[in-house]
Every structure is written in structure tokens, then in C-alpha cells.
Amino acid sequence: MKRMTVFAAAVLGLVIALGSAPANAAVLGDREVDPQVAAMLEEVPGGVIVDSTHAVWPELGMELTVATASGFSARAVQNCATARICAYSGYSLSGSALTFTACGVLAIPSSFSVKSAANARSTGYAQARNGTTVLGTVYAGSWSNLSGTVTNIRCVL
């Protein structure tokens, strides 16, 4: 009986190990995960794939949404949900969006290039920075195009 239990546990472990896919797999069902989502999942641990162009990091309060051909339009802060700080890969709030619900110093993964940012909070400001050097400031309810390499966003309430 003991030998059968050990064998069954070993087979179950093998089935689980061979049958499961890693969290950052390049395929989701029959659709491929966008390369930018896959790169971000690899760089930043704790991400959860929502769909092929969307992942969230619940513990970081961070979300990545990759723009599709029918994706975002530049509509000022309206692209950035209420109470969030948003970083975009394109100018004028276009391209993929990396959004934050947390406030503080928010790290931007190196696989994401920030060209514009929005502050959909009702108070305070957000500084797009390279290290501690401020590249641009976005006040509550506004957005800005940015230049330079943004490594973090400092949110001040």
C-alpha cells in the first residue's frame, strides 16, 4: 500500500510538472502573448496574464496594456483611469500603457520606454525621472510628452 501511494504521488507530480505552463509563457490558449507583455513578465516577477495584450502585478499595483491596431486614441487624461498614474510608450498618450494605482517612487521596467505620462489623480503631481533627475512634471488632471529615459515616476499627493 505504501509503495502504491509513493508511486501515485510521483506520477501526479510528473503530470503537474509536465502539464503546467509557466506564468510568462509565450502562448495563451491559441493566441500568442504580445512580446512586450512577455518581456515585462520576465523582467518583473509576480505578474499575471489577463489576456494576450494585458497583464497585472497585483502586489505592485501595476498594470500593462499593449495597444492594438484598434487600441487607444489620444484623448488627454481619459486614457488614464481615475486615480491612476499612467506611462505610455508613445507620444500624446498613445501606444502601450503602464498604469499604477500606488503612489510613491514607481519603478519603470527597462523593457518599457516612456514617451508620455498622465496623472488622473485629483491632487498632487507626478515626476517622470531618470534616477533622481526630473525629466518632466505632470500635475493632477493633466498629461505631458516626455524626452529622455524614464526609469521611475515619483508620485506626490
Short mmCIF file of N, CA and C in Angstrom, two decimals:
data_model
loop_
_atom_site.label_atom_id
_atom_site.label_comp_id
_atom_site.label_asym_id
_atom_site.label_seq_id
_atom_site.Cartn_x
_atom_site.Cartn_y
_atom_site.Cartn_z
N MET A 1 0.82 -1.19 0.00
CA MET A 1 0.00 0.00 0.00
C MET A 1 0.87 1.25 0.00
N LYS A 2 1.92 1.27 0.82
CA LYS A 2 2.82 2.44 0.90
C LYS A 2 3.50 2.67 -0.44
N ARG A 3 3.92 1.57 -1.09
CA ARG A 3 4.59 1.67 -2.37
C ARG A 3 3.64 2.26 -3.42
N MET A 4 2.37 1.91 -3.39
CA MET A 4 1.38 2.42 -4.34
C MET A 4 1.16 3.92 -4.12
N THR A 5 1.14 4.39 -2.87
CA THR A 5 0.95 5.81 -2.55
C THR A 5 2.13 6.63 -3.06
N VAL A 6 3.33 6.13 -2.86
CA VAL A 6 4.53 6.83 -3.33
C VAL A 6 4.53 6.90 -4.85
N PHE A 7 4.15 5.79 -5.51
CA PHE A 7 4.10 5.77 -6.96
C PHE A 7 3.05 6.76 -7.48
N ALA A 8 1.88 6.77 -6.87
CA ALA A 8 0.80 7.68 -7.29
C ALA A 8 1.22 9.14 -7.11
N ALA A 9 1.89 9.45 -6.01
CA ALA A 9 2.36 10.82 -5.76
C ALA A 9 3.40 11.23 -6.80
N ALA A 10 4.29 10.30 -7.14
CA ALA A 10 5.32 10.59 -8.14
C ALA A 10 4.70 10.84 -9.51
N VAL A 11 3.72 10.03 -9.90
CA VAL A 11 3.05 10.20 -11.18
C VAL A 11 2.29 11.53 -11.21
N LEU A 12 1.59 11.85 -10.13
CA LEU A 12 0.85 13.10 -10.05
C LEU A 12 1.80 14.30 -10.16
N GLY A 13 2.94 14.24 -9.47
CA GLY A 13 3.94 15.31 -9.56
C GLY A 13 4.47 15.48 -10.97
N LEU A 14 4.71 14.37 -11.65
CA LEU A 14 5.20 14.41 -13.03
C LEU A 14 4.15 15.01 -13.96
N VAL A 15 2.90 14.63 -13.79
CA VAL A 15 1.82 15.17 -14.62
C VAL A 15 1.69 16.68 -14.41
N ILE A 16 1.75 17.10 -13.16
CA ILE A 16 1.64 18.54 -12.87
C ILE A 16 2.82 19.29 -13.46
N ALA A 17 4.04 18.77 -13.30
CA ALA A 17 5.24 19.44 -13.80
C ALA A 17 5.24 19.54 -15.32
N LEU A 18 4.83 18.48 -15.99
CA LEU A 18 4.85 18.48 -17.45
C LEU A 18 3.64 19.16 -18.06
N GLY A 19 2.54 19.21 -17.35
CA GLY A 19 1.31 19.75 -17.90
C GLY A 19 1.10 21.22 -17.66
N SER A 20 1.84 21.81 -16.75
CA SER A 20 1.62 23.22 -16.45
C SER A 20 2.53 24.09 -17.29
N ALA A 21 2.06 25.29 -17.57
CA ALA A 21 2.86 26.26 -18.33
C ALA A 21 3.32 27.35 -17.40
N PRO A 22 4.50 27.91 -17.61
CA PRO A 22 4.96 29.00 -16.76
C PRO A 22 4.08 30.23 -16.93
N ALA A 23 4.11 31.10 -15.91
CA ALA A 23 3.25 32.30 -15.92
C ALA A 23 3.57 33.22 -17.09
N ASN A 24 4.82 33.20 -17.57
CA ASN A 24 5.18 34.11 -18.65
C ASN A 24 5.31 33.38 -19.98
N ALA A 25 4.50 32.34 -20.16
CA ALA A 25 4.55 31.59 -21.40
C ALA A 25 4.20 32.50 -22.57
N ALA A 26 4.75 32.17 -23.73
CA ALA A 26 4.53 33.00 -24.91
C ALA A 26 3.21 32.69 -25.60
N VAL A 27 2.48 31.68 -25.12
CA VAL A 27 1.22 31.33 -25.75
C VAL A 27 0.13 31.29 -24.68
N LEU A 28 -1.00 31.90 -24.98
CA LEU A 28 -2.16 31.91 -24.10
C LEU A 28 -3.30 31.29 -24.87
N GLY A 29 -3.61 30.03 -24.55
CA GLY A 29 -4.62 29.31 -25.33
C GLY A 29 -4.12 29.17 -26.75
N ASP A 30 -4.90 29.63 -27.71
CA ASP A 30 -4.47 29.57 -29.10
C ASP A 30 -3.94 30.92 -29.60
N ARG A 31 -3.83 31.91 -28.69
CA ARG A 31 -3.32 33.24 -29.07
C ARG A 31 -1.96 33.47 -28.41
N GLU A 32 -1.05 34.08 -29.15
CA GLU A 32 0.25 34.40 -28.59
C GLU A 32 0.17 35.63 -27.71
N VAL A 33 0.95 35.60 -26.63
CA VAL A 33 1.06 36.77 -25.76
C VAL A 33 1.96 37.78 -26.46
N ASP A 34 1.56 39.04 -26.43
CA ASP A 34 2.34 40.10 -27.05
C ASP A 34 3.77 40.06 -26.51
N PRO A 35 4.78 40.26 -27.36
CA PRO A 35 6.18 40.22 -26.92
C PRO A 35 6.48 41.21 -25.80
N GLN A 36 5.82 42.38 -25.80
CA GLN A 36 6.07 43.36 -24.74
C GLN A 36 5.54 42.84 -23.40
N VAL A 37 4.41 42.15 -23.41
CA VAL A 37 3.86 41.56 -22.18
C VAL A 37 4.81 40.47 -21.69
N ALA A 38 5.27 39.61 -22.60
CA ALA A 38 6.18 38.53 -22.23
C ALA A 38 7.48 39.08 -21.65
N ALA A 39 8.04 40.14 -22.25
CA ALA A 39 9.29 40.73 -21.75
C ALA A 39 9.09 41.32 -20.36
N MET A 40 7.97 42.00 -20.16
CA MET A 40 7.71 42.61 -18.86
C MET A 40 7.50 41.54 -17.78
N LEU A 41 6.80 40.45 -18.12
CA LEU A 41 6.60 39.36 -17.17
C LEU A 41 7.92 38.72 -16.78
N GLU A 42 8.83 38.64 -17.74
CA GLU A 42 10.14 38.06 -17.46
C GLU A 42 10.96 38.98 -16.56
N GLU A 43 10.86 40.28 -16.78
CA GLU A 43 11.65 41.25 -16.03
C GLU A 43 11.11 41.52 -14.63
N VAL A 44 9.78 41.56 -14.50
CA VAL A 44 9.16 41.92 -13.21
C VAL A 44 8.38 40.73 -12.68
N PRO A 45 8.85 40.09 -11.61
CA PRO A 45 8.16 38.92 -11.06
C PRO A 45 6.79 39.27 -10.48
N GLY A 46 5.91 38.28 -10.42
CA GLY A 46 4.61 38.45 -9.79
C GLY A 46 3.50 38.87 -10.72
N GLY A 47 3.77 38.92 -12.04
CA GLY A 47 2.76 39.33 -13.00
C GLY A 47 1.79 38.22 -13.33
N VAL A 48 0.57 38.63 -13.65
CA VAL A 48 -0.47 37.69 -14.03
C VAL A 48 -1.01 38.10 -15.40
N ILE A 49 -1.04 37.16 -16.33
CA ILE A 49 -1.56 37.43 -17.67
C ILE A 49 -3.08 37.49 -17.60
N VAL A 50 -3.64 38.58 -18.08
CA VAL A 50 -5.09 38.72 -18.18
C VAL A 50 -5.55 38.24 -19.55
N ASP A 51 -4.90 38.72 -20.59
CA ASP A 51 -5.12 38.24 -21.94
C ASP A 51 -3.85 38.50 -22.74
N SER A 52 -3.89 38.31 -24.05
CA SER A 52 -2.68 38.37 -24.86
C SER A 52 -2.00 39.74 -24.87
N THR A 53 -2.73 40.81 -24.50
CA THR A 53 -2.15 42.15 -24.52
C THR A 53 -2.27 42.86 -23.17
N HIS A 54 -2.48 42.10 -22.09
CA HIS A 54 -2.77 42.72 -20.80
C HIS A 54 -2.26 41.85 -19.66
N ALA A 55 -1.49 42.45 -18.75
CA ALA A 55 -1.01 41.75 -17.56
C ALA A 55 -1.08 42.69 -16.36
N VAL A 56 -1.22 42.12 -15.18
CA VAL A 56 -1.28 42.91 -13.94
C VAL A 56 -0.29 42.35 -12.93
N TRP A 57 0.21 43.24 -12.08
CA TRP A 57 1.07 42.89 -10.96
C TRP A 57 0.34 43.38 -9.70
N PRO A 58 -0.54 42.54 -9.12
CA PRO A 58 -1.39 42.98 -8.01
C PRO A 58 -0.61 43.55 -6.82
N GLU A 59 0.49 42.93 -6.47
CA GLU A 59 1.25 43.40 -5.30
C GLU A 59 1.94 44.73 -5.55
N LEU A 60 2.19 45.08 -6.81
CA LEU A 60 2.83 46.35 -7.14
C LEU A 60 1.82 47.42 -7.52
N GLY A 61 0.56 47.03 -7.68
CA GLY A 61 -0.45 47.98 -8.15
C GLY A 61 -0.13 48.47 -9.55
N MET A 62 0.44 47.58 -10.39
CA MET A 62 0.89 47.95 -11.73
C MET A 62 0.14 47.12 -12.76
N GLU A 63 -0.11 47.73 -13.91
CA GLU A 63 -0.84 47.07 -14.98
C GLU A 63 -0.23 47.48 -16.32
N LEU A 64 -0.10 46.53 -17.24
CA LEU A 64 0.40 46.80 -18.59
C LEU A 64 -0.68 46.45 -19.59
N THR A 65 -1.00 47.40 -20.47
CA THR A 65 -1.94 47.16 -21.55
C THR A 65 -1.24 47.56 -22.85
N VAL A 66 -1.06 46.61 -23.73
CA VAL A 66 -0.39 46.87 -25.00
C VAL A 66 -1.44 47.30 -26.02
N ALA A 67 -1.18 48.40 -26.69
CA ALA A 67 -2.12 48.92 -27.69
C ALA A 67 -2.19 47.98 -28.88
N THR A 68 -3.38 47.84 -29.39
CA THR A 68 -3.59 47.06 -30.61
C THR A 68 -3.94 48.04 -31.73
N ALA A 69 -4.12 47.52 -32.93
CA ALA A 69 -4.45 48.40 -34.06
C ALA A 69 -5.70 49.24 -33.78
N SER A 70 -6.64 48.67 -33.03
CA SER A 70 -7.86 49.42 -32.70
C SER A 70 -7.78 49.98 -31.28
N GLY A 71 -6.58 50.03 -30.73
CA GLY A 71 -6.37 50.38 -29.33
C GLY A 71 -6.70 51.80 -28.95
N PHE A 72 -5.88 52.37 -28.12
CA PHE A 72 -6.13 53.67 -27.52
C PHE A 72 -6.13 54.80 -28.55
N SER A 73 -6.85 55.83 -28.26
CA SER A 73 -6.75 57.07 -29.02
C SER A 73 -6.27 58.13 -28.04
N ALA A 74 -5.62 59.15 -28.56
CA ALA A 74 -5.10 60.19 -27.69
C ALA A 74 -6.25 61.09 -27.25
N ARG A 75 -6.74 60.91 -26.04
CA ARG A 75 -7.86 61.69 -25.52
C ARG A 75 -7.46 62.32 -24.19
N ALA A 76 -6.32 62.90 -24.10
CA ALA A 76 -5.81 63.52 -22.88
C ALA A 76 -5.82 62.52 -21.74
N VAL A 77 -6.32 62.88 -20.57
CA VAL A 77 -6.27 62.01 -19.39
C VAL A 77 -7.32 60.90 -19.46
N GLN A 78 -8.27 61.00 -20.34
CA GLN A 78 -9.32 59.99 -20.42
C GLN A 78 -8.77 58.58 -20.67
N ASN A 79 -7.62 58.44 -21.27
CA ASN A 79 -7.00 57.12 -21.43
C ASN A 79 -6.54 56.56 -20.11
N CYS A 80 -6.29 57.41 -19.18
CA CYS A 80 -5.76 57.03 -17.87
C CYS A 80 -6.91 57.02 -16.87
N ALA A 81 -7.23 55.87 -16.33
CA ALA A 81 -8.37 55.72 -15.42
C ALA A 81 -8.22 56.59 -14.17
N THR A 82 -9.33 56.99 -13.62
CA THR A 82 -9.36 57.83 -12.42
C THR A 82 -8.48 57.25 -11.32
N ALA A 83 -7.73 58.12 -10.67
CA ALA A 83 -6.85 57.79 -9.54
C ALA A 83 -5.60 57.00 -9.92
N ARG A 84 -5.24 57.00 -11.18
CA ARG A 84 -4.04 56.28 -11.63
C ARG A 84 -3.00 57.25 -12.18
N ILE A 85 -1.77 56.77 -12.17
CA ILE A 85 -0.66 57.40 -12.86
C ILE A 85 -0.38 56.48 -14.04
N CYS A 86 -0.29 57.04 -15.24
CA CYS A 86 -0.13 56.23 -16.44
C CYS A 86 1.10 56.66 -17.24
N ALA A 87 1.85 55.69 -17.71
CA ALA A 87 3.01 55.93 -18.57
C ALA A 87 2.71 55.26 -19.91
N TYR A 88 3.01 55.96 -21.01
CA TYR A 88 2.69 55.46 -22.35
C TYR A 88 3.97 55.32 -23.17
N SER A 89 3.97 54.31 -24.04
CA SER A 89 5.14 54.07 -24.89
C SER A 89 5.19 55.00 -26.09
N GLY A 90 4.10 55.71 -26.36
CA GLY A 90 4.06 56.65 -27.48
C GLY A 90 3.79 58.06 -27.00
N TYR A 91 4.03 59.01 -27.87
CA TYR A 91 3.75 60.40 -27.54
C TYR A 91 2.24 60.65 -27.52
N SER A 92 1.82 61.67 -26.82
CA SER A 92 0.41 62.08 -26.75
C SER A 92 -0.51 60.95 -26.28
N LEU A 93 -0.07 60.23 -25.26
CA LEU A 93 -0.84 59.16 -24.63
C LEU A 93 -1.22 58.04 -25.59
N SER A 94 -0.30 57.69 -26.48
CA SER A 94 -0.56 56.62 -27.43
C SER A 94 0.35 55.43 -27.12
N GLY A 95 0.11 54.34 -27.79
CA GLY A 95 0.91 53.14 -27.61
C GLY A 95 0.47 52.34 -26.40
N SER A 96 1.37 51.55 -25.89
CA SER A 96 1.08 50.71 -24.73
C SER A 96 1.04 51.56 -23.47
N ALA A 97 0.25 51.11 -22.50
CA ALA A 97 0.10 51.87 -21.25
C ALA A 97 0.52 51.03 -20.06
N LEU A 98 1.32 51.62 -19.20
CA LEU A 98 1.71 51.02 -17.93
C LEU A 98 1.07 51.90 -16.87
N THR A 99 0.17 51.34 -16.06
CA THR A 99 -0.58 52.16 -15.11
C THR A 99 -0.31 51.75 -13.68
N PHE A 100 -0.41 52.70 -12.77
CA PHE A 100 -0.14 52.47 -11.36
C PHE A 100 -1.28 53.00 -10.51
N THR A 101 -1.66 52.23 -9.50
CA THR A 101 -2.62 52.70 -8.50
C THR A 101 -1.89 53.20 -7.27
N ALA A 102 -0.68 52.73 -7.07
CA ALA A 102 0.12 53.12 -5.91
C ALA A 102 0.71 54.51 -6.13
N CYS A 103 1.12 55.14 -5.05
CA CYS A 103 1.78 56.44 -5.13
C CYS A 103 3.07 56.35 -4.34
N GLY A 104 4.12 56.90 -4.85
CA GLY A 104 5.46 56.82 -4.26
C GLY A 104 6.46 56.88 -5.40
N VAL A 105 7.58 56.20 -5.27
CA VAL A 105 8.53 56.10 -6.37
C VAL A 105 8.21 54.80 -7.11
N LEU A 106 7.72 54.92 -8.32
CA LEU A 106 7.23 53.80 -9.11
C LEU A 106 8.27 53.44 -10.17
N ALA A 107 8.87 52.28 -10.04
CA ALA A 107 9.91 51.86 -10.98
C ALA A 107 9.33 51.52 -12.34
N ILE A 108 10.00 51.97 -13.38
CA ILE A 108 9.63 51.64 -14.76
C ILE A 108 10.58 50.54 -15.22
N PRO A 109 10.07 49.36 -15.56
CA PRO A 109 10.94 48.29 -16.04
C PRO A 109 11.71 48.74 -17.29
N SER A 110 12.93 48.29 -17.43
CA SER A 110 13.77 48.74 -18.54
C SER A 110 13.23 48.30 -19.90
N SER A 111 12.36 47.30 -19.93
CA SER A 111 11.79 46.86 -21.21
C SER A 111 10.65 47.77 -21.67
N PHE A 112 10.31 48.81 -20.90
CA PHE A 112 9.23 49.73 -21.26
C PHE A 112 9.82 51.12 -21.44
N SER A 113 9.59 51.73 -22.60
CA SER A 113 10.09 53.06 -22.90
C SER A 113 8.96 54.07 -22.76
N VAL A 114 9.13 55.08 -21.92
CA VAL A 114 8.08 56.07 -21.65
C VAL A 114 8.28 57.30 -22.53
N LYS A 115 7.24 57.65 -23.30
CA LYS A 115 7.26 58.84 -24.15
C LYS A 115 6.26 59.89 -23.71
N SER A 116 5.25 59.48 -22.93
CA SER A 116 4.29 60.43 -22.37
C SER A 116 3.71 59.84 -21.09
N ALA A 117 3.13 60.71 -20.25
CA ALA A 117 2.57 60.27 -18.98
C ALA A 117 1.34 61.10 -18.65
N ALA A 118 0.43 60.50 -17.88
CA ALA A 118 -0.78 61.18 -17.44
C ALA A 118 -0.95 60.99 -15.94
N ASN A 119 -1.56 61.98 -15.30
CA ASN A 119 -1.85 61.93 -13.88
C ASN A 119 -3.36 62.10 -13.72
N ALA A 120 -4.06 60.99 -13.49
CA ALA A 120 -5.52 61.04 -13.36
C ALA A 120 -5.95 61.11 -11.89
N ARG A 121 -5.07 61.62 -11.06
CA ARG A 121 -5.41 61.83 -9.65
C ARG A 121 -6.01 63.23 -9.50
N SER A 122 -6.71 63.44 -8.40
CA SER A 122 -7.37 64.73 -8.20
C SER A 122 -6.46 65.75 -7.53
N THR A 123 -5.35 65.31 -6.94
CA THR A 123 -4.41 66.22 -6.30
C THR A 123 -2.98 65.78 -6.58
N GLY A 124 -2.05 66.66 -6.30
CA GLY A 124 -0.64 66.31 -6.38
C GLY A 124 -0.05 66.39 -7.77
N TYR A 125 1.10 65.74 -7.92
CA TYR A 125 1.80 65.73 -9.20
C TYR A 125 2.63 64.46 -9.31
N ALA A 126 3.09 64.18 -10.51
CA ALA A 126 3.96 63.04 -10.78
C ALA A 126 5.17 63.54 -11.54
N GLN A 127 6.34 63.11 -11.12
CA GLN A 127 7.58 63.49 -11.79
C GLN A 127 8.12 62.28 -12.54
N ALA A 128 8.30 62.42 -13.85
CA ALA A 128 8.97 61.40 -14.64
C ALA A 128 10.47 61.65 -14.45
N ARG A 129 11.20 60.61 -14.00
CA ARG A 129 12.61 60.83 -13.63
C ARG A 129 13.53 59.78 -14.24
N ASN A 130 14.78 60.17 -14.38
CA ASN A 130 15.87 59.25 -14.69
C ASN A 130 16.72 59.26 -13.44
N GLY A 131 16.62 58.20 -12.63
CA GLY A 131 17.25 58.21 -11.31
C GLY A 131 16.56 59.25 -10.46
N THR A 132 17.28 60.30 -10.09
CA THR A 132 16.66 61.39 -9.31
C THR A 132 16.51 62.67 -10.14
N THR A 133 16.93 62.62 -11.39
CA THR A 133 16.82 63.78 -12.28
C THR A 133 15.41 63.87 -12.87
N VAL A 134 14.74 64.97 -12.64
CA VAL A 134 13.37 65.16 -13.13
C VAL A 134 13.40 65.51 -14.62
N LEU A 135 12.69 64.70 -15.42
CA LEU A 135 12.60 64.92 -16.87
C LEU A 135 11.32 65.66 -17.23
N GLY A 136 10.32 65.57 -16.37
CA GLY A 136 9.05 66.24 -16.63
C GLY A 136 8.12 66.08 -15.44
N THR A 137 7.22 67.04 -15.26
CA THR A 137 6.25 67.01 -14.17
C THR A 137 4.85 67.04 -14.75
N VAL A 138 3.98 66.17 -14.23
CA VAL A 138 2.60 66.07 -14.69
C VAL A 138 1.71 66.34 -13.48
N TYR A 139 0.96 67.42 -13.54
CA TYR A 139 0.08 67.80 -12.43
C TYR A 139 -1.25 67.05 -12.51
N ALA A 140 -1.97 67.01 -11.40
CA ALA A 140 -3.26 66.31 -11.33
C ALA A 140 -4.16 66.73 -12.48
N GLY A 141 -4.77 65.73 -13.13
CA GLY A 141 -5.71 66.01 -14.20
C GLY A 141 -5.09 66.42 -15.51
N SER A 142 -3.79 66.16 -15.71
CA SER A 142 -3.14 66.57 -16.96
C SER A 142 -2.20 65.48 -17.47
N TRP A 143 -1.55 65.77 -18.58
CA TRP A 143 -0.59 64.84 -19.17
C TRP A 143 0.52 65.62 -19.83
N SER A 144 1.61 64.91 -20.18
CA SER A 144 2.75 65.57 -20.81
C SER A 144 3.53 64.58 -21.66
N ASN A 145 4.07 65.06 -22.79
CA ASN A 145 5.05 64.29 -23.54
C ASN A 145 6.38 64.40 -22.81
N LEU A 146 7.22 63.40 -22.96
CA LEU A 146 8.50 63.35 -22.24
C LEU A 146 9.63 63.02 -23.20
N SER A 147 10.84 63.44 -22.82
CA SER A 147 12.02 63.03 -23.58
C SER A 147 13.04 62.52 -22.59
N GLY A 148 13.94 61.68 -23.07
CA GLY A 148 14.93 61.07 -22.19
C GLY A 148 14.47 59.70 -21.74
N THR A 149 15.29 59.03 -20.96
CA THR A 149 14.99 57.69 -20.47
C THR A 149 14.37 57.79 -19.08
N VAL A 150 13.10 57.42 -18.98
CA VAL A 150 12.39 57.47 -17.70
C VAL A 150 12.62 56.14 -16.98
N THR A 151 13.23 56.20 -15.80
CA THR A 151 13.48 54.98 -15.01
C THR A 151 12.51 54.82 -13.85
N ASN A 152 11.86 55.94 -13.46
CA ASN A 152 10.88 55.86 -12.40
C ASN A 152 9.96 57.08 -12.47
N ILE A 153 8.82 56.94 -11.83
CA ILE A 153 7.88 58.05 -11.71
C ILE A 153 7.65 58.25 -10.22
N ARG A 154 7.86 59.48 -9.77
CA ARG A 154 7.66 59.82 -8.37
C ARG A 154 6.29 60.51 -8.25
N CYS A 155 5.40 59.86 -7.53
CA CYS A 155 4.06 60.40 -7.33
C CYS A 155 4.02 61.09 -5.98
N VAL A 156 3.54 62.33 -5.96
CA VAL A 156 3.41 63.11 -4.73
C VAL A 156 1.95 63.54 -4.61
N LEU A 157 1.33 63.17 -3.49
CA LEU A 157 -0.10 63.53 -3.30
C LEU A 157 -0.25 64.98 -2.94
#
